[in-house]
Every structure is written in C-alpha cells, then in structure tokens.
mmCIF file of C-alpha atoms in Angstrom:
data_model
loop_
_atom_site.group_PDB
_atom_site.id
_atom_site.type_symbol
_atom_site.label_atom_id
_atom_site.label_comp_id
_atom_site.label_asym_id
_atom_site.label_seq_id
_atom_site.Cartn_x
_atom_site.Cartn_y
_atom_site.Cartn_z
ATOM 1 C CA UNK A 6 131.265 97.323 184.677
ATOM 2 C CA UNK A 7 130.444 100.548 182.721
ATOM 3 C CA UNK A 8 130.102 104.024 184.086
ATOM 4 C CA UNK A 9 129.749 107.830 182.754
ATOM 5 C CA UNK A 10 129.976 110.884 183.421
ATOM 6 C CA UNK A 11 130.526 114.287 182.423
ATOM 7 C CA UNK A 12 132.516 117.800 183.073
ATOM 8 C CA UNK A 13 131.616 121.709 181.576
ATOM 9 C CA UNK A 14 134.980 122.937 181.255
ATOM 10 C CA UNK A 15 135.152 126.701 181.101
ATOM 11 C CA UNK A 16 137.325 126.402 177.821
ATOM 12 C CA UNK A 17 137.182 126.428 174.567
ATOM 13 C CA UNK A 18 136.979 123.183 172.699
ATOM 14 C CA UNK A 19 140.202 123.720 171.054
ATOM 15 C CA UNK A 20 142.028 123.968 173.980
ATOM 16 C CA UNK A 21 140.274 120.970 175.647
ATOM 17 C CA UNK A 22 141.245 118.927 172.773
ATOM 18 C CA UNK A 23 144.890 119.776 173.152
ATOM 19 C CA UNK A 24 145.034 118.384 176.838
ATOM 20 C CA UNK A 25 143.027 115.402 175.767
ATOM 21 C CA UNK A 26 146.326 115.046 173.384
ATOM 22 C CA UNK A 27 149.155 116.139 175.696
ATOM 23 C CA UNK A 28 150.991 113.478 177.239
ATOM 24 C CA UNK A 29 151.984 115.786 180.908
ATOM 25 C CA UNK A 30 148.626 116.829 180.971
ATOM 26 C CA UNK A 31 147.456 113.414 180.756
ATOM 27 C CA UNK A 32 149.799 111.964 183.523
ATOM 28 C CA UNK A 33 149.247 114.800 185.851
ATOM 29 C CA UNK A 34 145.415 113.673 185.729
ATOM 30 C CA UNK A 35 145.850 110.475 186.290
ATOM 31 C CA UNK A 36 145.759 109.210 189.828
ATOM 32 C CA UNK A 37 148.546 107.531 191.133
ATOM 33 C CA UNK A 38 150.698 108.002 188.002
ATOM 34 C CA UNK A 39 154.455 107.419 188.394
ATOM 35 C CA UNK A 40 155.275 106.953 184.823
ATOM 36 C CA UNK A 41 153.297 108.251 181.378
ATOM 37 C CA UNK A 42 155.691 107.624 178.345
ATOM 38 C CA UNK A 43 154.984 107.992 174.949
ATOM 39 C CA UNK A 44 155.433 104.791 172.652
ATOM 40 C CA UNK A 45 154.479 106.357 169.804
ATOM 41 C CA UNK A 46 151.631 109.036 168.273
ATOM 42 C CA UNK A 47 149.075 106.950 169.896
ATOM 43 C CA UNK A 48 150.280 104.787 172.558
ATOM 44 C CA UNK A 49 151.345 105.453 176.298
ATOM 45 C CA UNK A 50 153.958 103.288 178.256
ATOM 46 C CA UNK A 51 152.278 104.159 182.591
ATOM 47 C CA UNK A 52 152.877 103.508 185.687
ATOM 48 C CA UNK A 53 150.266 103.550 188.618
ATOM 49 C CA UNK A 54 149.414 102.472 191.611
ATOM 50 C CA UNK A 55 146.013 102.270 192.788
ATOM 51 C CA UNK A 56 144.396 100.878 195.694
ATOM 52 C CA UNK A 57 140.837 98.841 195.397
ATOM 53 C CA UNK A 58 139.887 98.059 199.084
ATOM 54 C CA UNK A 59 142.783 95.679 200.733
ATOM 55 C CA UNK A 60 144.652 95.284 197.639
ATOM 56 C CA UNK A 61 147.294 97.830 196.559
ATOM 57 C CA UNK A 62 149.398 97.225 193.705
ATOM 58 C CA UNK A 63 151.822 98.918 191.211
ATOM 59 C CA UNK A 64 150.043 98.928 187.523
ATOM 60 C CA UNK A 65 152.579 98.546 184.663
ATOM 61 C CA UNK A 66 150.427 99.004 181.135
ATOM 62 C CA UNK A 67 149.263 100.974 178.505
ATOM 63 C CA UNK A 68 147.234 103.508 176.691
ATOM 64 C CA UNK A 69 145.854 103.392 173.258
ATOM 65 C CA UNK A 70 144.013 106.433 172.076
ATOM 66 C CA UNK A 71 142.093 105.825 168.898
ATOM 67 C CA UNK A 72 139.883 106.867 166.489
ATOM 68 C CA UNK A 73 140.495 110.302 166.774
ATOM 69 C CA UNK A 74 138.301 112.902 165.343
ATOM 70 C CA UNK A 75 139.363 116.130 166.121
ATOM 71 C CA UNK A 76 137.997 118.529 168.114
ATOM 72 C CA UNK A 77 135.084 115.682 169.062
ATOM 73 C CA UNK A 78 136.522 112.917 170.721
ATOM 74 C CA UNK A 79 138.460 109.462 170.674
ATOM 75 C CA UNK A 80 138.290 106.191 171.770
ATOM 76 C CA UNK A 81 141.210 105.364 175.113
ATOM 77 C CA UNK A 82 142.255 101.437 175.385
ATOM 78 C CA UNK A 83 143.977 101.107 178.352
ATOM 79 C CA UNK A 84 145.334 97.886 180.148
ATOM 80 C CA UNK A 85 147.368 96.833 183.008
ATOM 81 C CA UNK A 86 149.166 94.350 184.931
ATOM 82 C CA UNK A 87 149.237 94.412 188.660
ATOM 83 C CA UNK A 88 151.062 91.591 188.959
ATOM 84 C CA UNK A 89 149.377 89.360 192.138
ATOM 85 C CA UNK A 90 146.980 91.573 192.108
ATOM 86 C CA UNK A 91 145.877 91.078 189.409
ATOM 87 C CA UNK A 92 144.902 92.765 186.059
ATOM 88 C CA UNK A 93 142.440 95.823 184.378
ATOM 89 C CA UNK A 94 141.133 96.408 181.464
ATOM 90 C CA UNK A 95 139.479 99.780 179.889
ATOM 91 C CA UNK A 96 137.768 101.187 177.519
ATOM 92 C CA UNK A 97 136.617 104.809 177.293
ATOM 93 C CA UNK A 98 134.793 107.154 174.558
ATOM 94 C CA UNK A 99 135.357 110.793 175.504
ATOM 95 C CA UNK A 100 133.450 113.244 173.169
ATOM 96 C CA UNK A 101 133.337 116.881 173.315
ATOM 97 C CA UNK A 102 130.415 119.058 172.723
ATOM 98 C CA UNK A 103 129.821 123.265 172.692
ATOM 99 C CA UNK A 104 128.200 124.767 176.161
ATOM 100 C CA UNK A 105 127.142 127.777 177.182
ATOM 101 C CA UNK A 106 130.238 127.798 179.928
ATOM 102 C CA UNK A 107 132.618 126.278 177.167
ATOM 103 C CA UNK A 108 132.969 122.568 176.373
ATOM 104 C CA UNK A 109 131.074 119.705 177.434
ATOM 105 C CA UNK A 110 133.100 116.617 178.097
ATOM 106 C CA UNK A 111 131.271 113.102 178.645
ATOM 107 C CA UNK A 112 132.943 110.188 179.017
ATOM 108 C CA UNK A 113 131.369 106.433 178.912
ATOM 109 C CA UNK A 114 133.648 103.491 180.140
ATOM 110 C CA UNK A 115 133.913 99.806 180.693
ATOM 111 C CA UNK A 116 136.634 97.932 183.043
ATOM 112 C CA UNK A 117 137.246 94.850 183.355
ATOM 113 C CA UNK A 118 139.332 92.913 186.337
ATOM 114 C CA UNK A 119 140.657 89.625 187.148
ATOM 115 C CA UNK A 120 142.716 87.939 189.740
ATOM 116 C CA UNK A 121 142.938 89.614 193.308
ATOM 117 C CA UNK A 122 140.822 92.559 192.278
ATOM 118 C CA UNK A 123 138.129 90.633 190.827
ATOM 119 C CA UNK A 124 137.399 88.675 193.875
ATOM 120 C CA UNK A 125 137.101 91.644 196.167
ATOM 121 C CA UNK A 126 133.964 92.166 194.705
ATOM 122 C CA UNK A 127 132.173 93.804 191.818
ATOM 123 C CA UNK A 128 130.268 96.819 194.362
ATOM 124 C CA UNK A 129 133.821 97.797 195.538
ATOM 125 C CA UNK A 130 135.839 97.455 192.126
ATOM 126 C CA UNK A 131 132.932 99.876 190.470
ATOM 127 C CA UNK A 132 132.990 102.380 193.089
ATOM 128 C CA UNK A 133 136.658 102.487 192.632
ATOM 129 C CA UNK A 134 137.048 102.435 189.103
ATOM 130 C CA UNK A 135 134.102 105.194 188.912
ATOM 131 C CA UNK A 136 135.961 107.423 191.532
ATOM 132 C CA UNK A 137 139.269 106.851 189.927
ATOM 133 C CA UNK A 138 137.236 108.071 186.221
ATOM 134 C CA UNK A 139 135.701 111.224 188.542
ATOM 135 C CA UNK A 140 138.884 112.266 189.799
ATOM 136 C CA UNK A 141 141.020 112.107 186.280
ATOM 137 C CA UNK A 142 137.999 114.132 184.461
ATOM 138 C CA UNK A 143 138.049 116.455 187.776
ATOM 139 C CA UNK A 144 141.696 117.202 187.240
ATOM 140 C CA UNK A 145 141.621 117.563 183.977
ATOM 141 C CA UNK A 146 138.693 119.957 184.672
ATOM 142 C CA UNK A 147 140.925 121.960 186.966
ATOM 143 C CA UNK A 148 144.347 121.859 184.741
ATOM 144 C CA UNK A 149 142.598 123.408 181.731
ATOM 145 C CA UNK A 150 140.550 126.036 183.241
ATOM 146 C CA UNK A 151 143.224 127.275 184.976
ATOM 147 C CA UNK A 152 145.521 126.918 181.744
ATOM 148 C CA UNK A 153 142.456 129.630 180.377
ATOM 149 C CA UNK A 154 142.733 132.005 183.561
ATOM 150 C CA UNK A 155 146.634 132.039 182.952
#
C-alpha cells in the first residue's frame, strides 16, 4: 500500500533538516512511541504500539535512514515485529523543498503487513497506516514551528 502527503513548515530548511536528524524529535513524533534508541549514525532501536482495528500490539523494530542528502531528503526503512499480531514493513522518501511560508516537506511511502494485521483487511490497514504517516508529519509540523517561535 503506498500513500503521500505533504506539510509547509513555517521554517527554514535548515532547521527542518535537523529534526528530520534528531533522534527526541523523531520519537516525540511518532505515535505510540515508548522507546527510540540510537544503534548507530543511521539506525534506530523503537518501541510502539499501535492499534489497526481489533488488533493492538506492542511493535519492537527498527529504523534505517539512508541515502541522505542534506538539506533535501533521505530514504527511512523501517520494520517491526508485533509478535501475534503480526509484522510491518516501511519504506519512506521524505524530500524537502523552498516555500513561500518556509519548507515544503512531502513524503511518499509503502507498508507492507502480514499475519493478524494483514487479514483485517487492506481498506482498514491503509487508512491506518496513512493516519499514523499524517499524524507523525503533523507533529513534526507542530515541534519545529514552534522550535522557530521560541
């Protein structure tokens, strides 16, 4: 299932790009993060739980951010394990662009699921997954903006 979207953040670029790269930041985006952890430069231990319809589960995984290019955008791998549940898989491109209120971010994902999730149905799992995507990029909206009104 792939979905996009997109967020004017009333920031400059360079200060968008440094919450795209700040672990707290990250994790306080997320919804449903217990855990965010850095591995290394690039990789993320998390922790979250998430519900898709009747199934609620704890998400143990991680986050690959890739092909950085700064200032424009990187590639997010992200998997988890939700044990009966079942399992997700995503991929994200974020890119950053100039706007006349600051910095355009867009965003264009797939996910992938399997086990419990997977037979809930594909309608439900997308509308999930897509909200879940709108409400990270919505935070993150609101955590940098008000980072530039501070």
């Amino acid at each position: 299932m792939e979905f996009t979207g997109s967020q004017t953040i009333a920031a400059p670029r360079e200060l968008v790009w440094k919450g795209l790269n700040d672990a707290a930041v990250l994790q306080a985006c997320v919804p449903g993060c217990e855990a965010f952890t850095p591995v290394s430069e690039d990789e993320y231990a998390a922790v979250v739980v998430a519900s898709v319809g009747p199934v609620k589960a704890r998400f143990k995984g991680t986050l690959v951010l890739s092909e950085r290019i700064e200032l424009e955008g990187y590639k997010i791998v992200g998997g988890g394990e939700g044990g009966i549940a079942g399992f997700g898989k995503m991929t994200a491109t974020v890119t950053l662009a100039d706007a006349d209120e600051g910095t355009l971010l867009t965003y264009v994902a797939d996910a992938q699921v399997g086990g419990k999730l997977a037979q809930i149905g594909s309608r439900l799992v997308t509308s999930v997954a897509n909200k879940l995507a709108a409400e990270f990029f919505k935070r993150f909206n609101a955590n940098i903006s008000e980072a530039v009104v501070k």
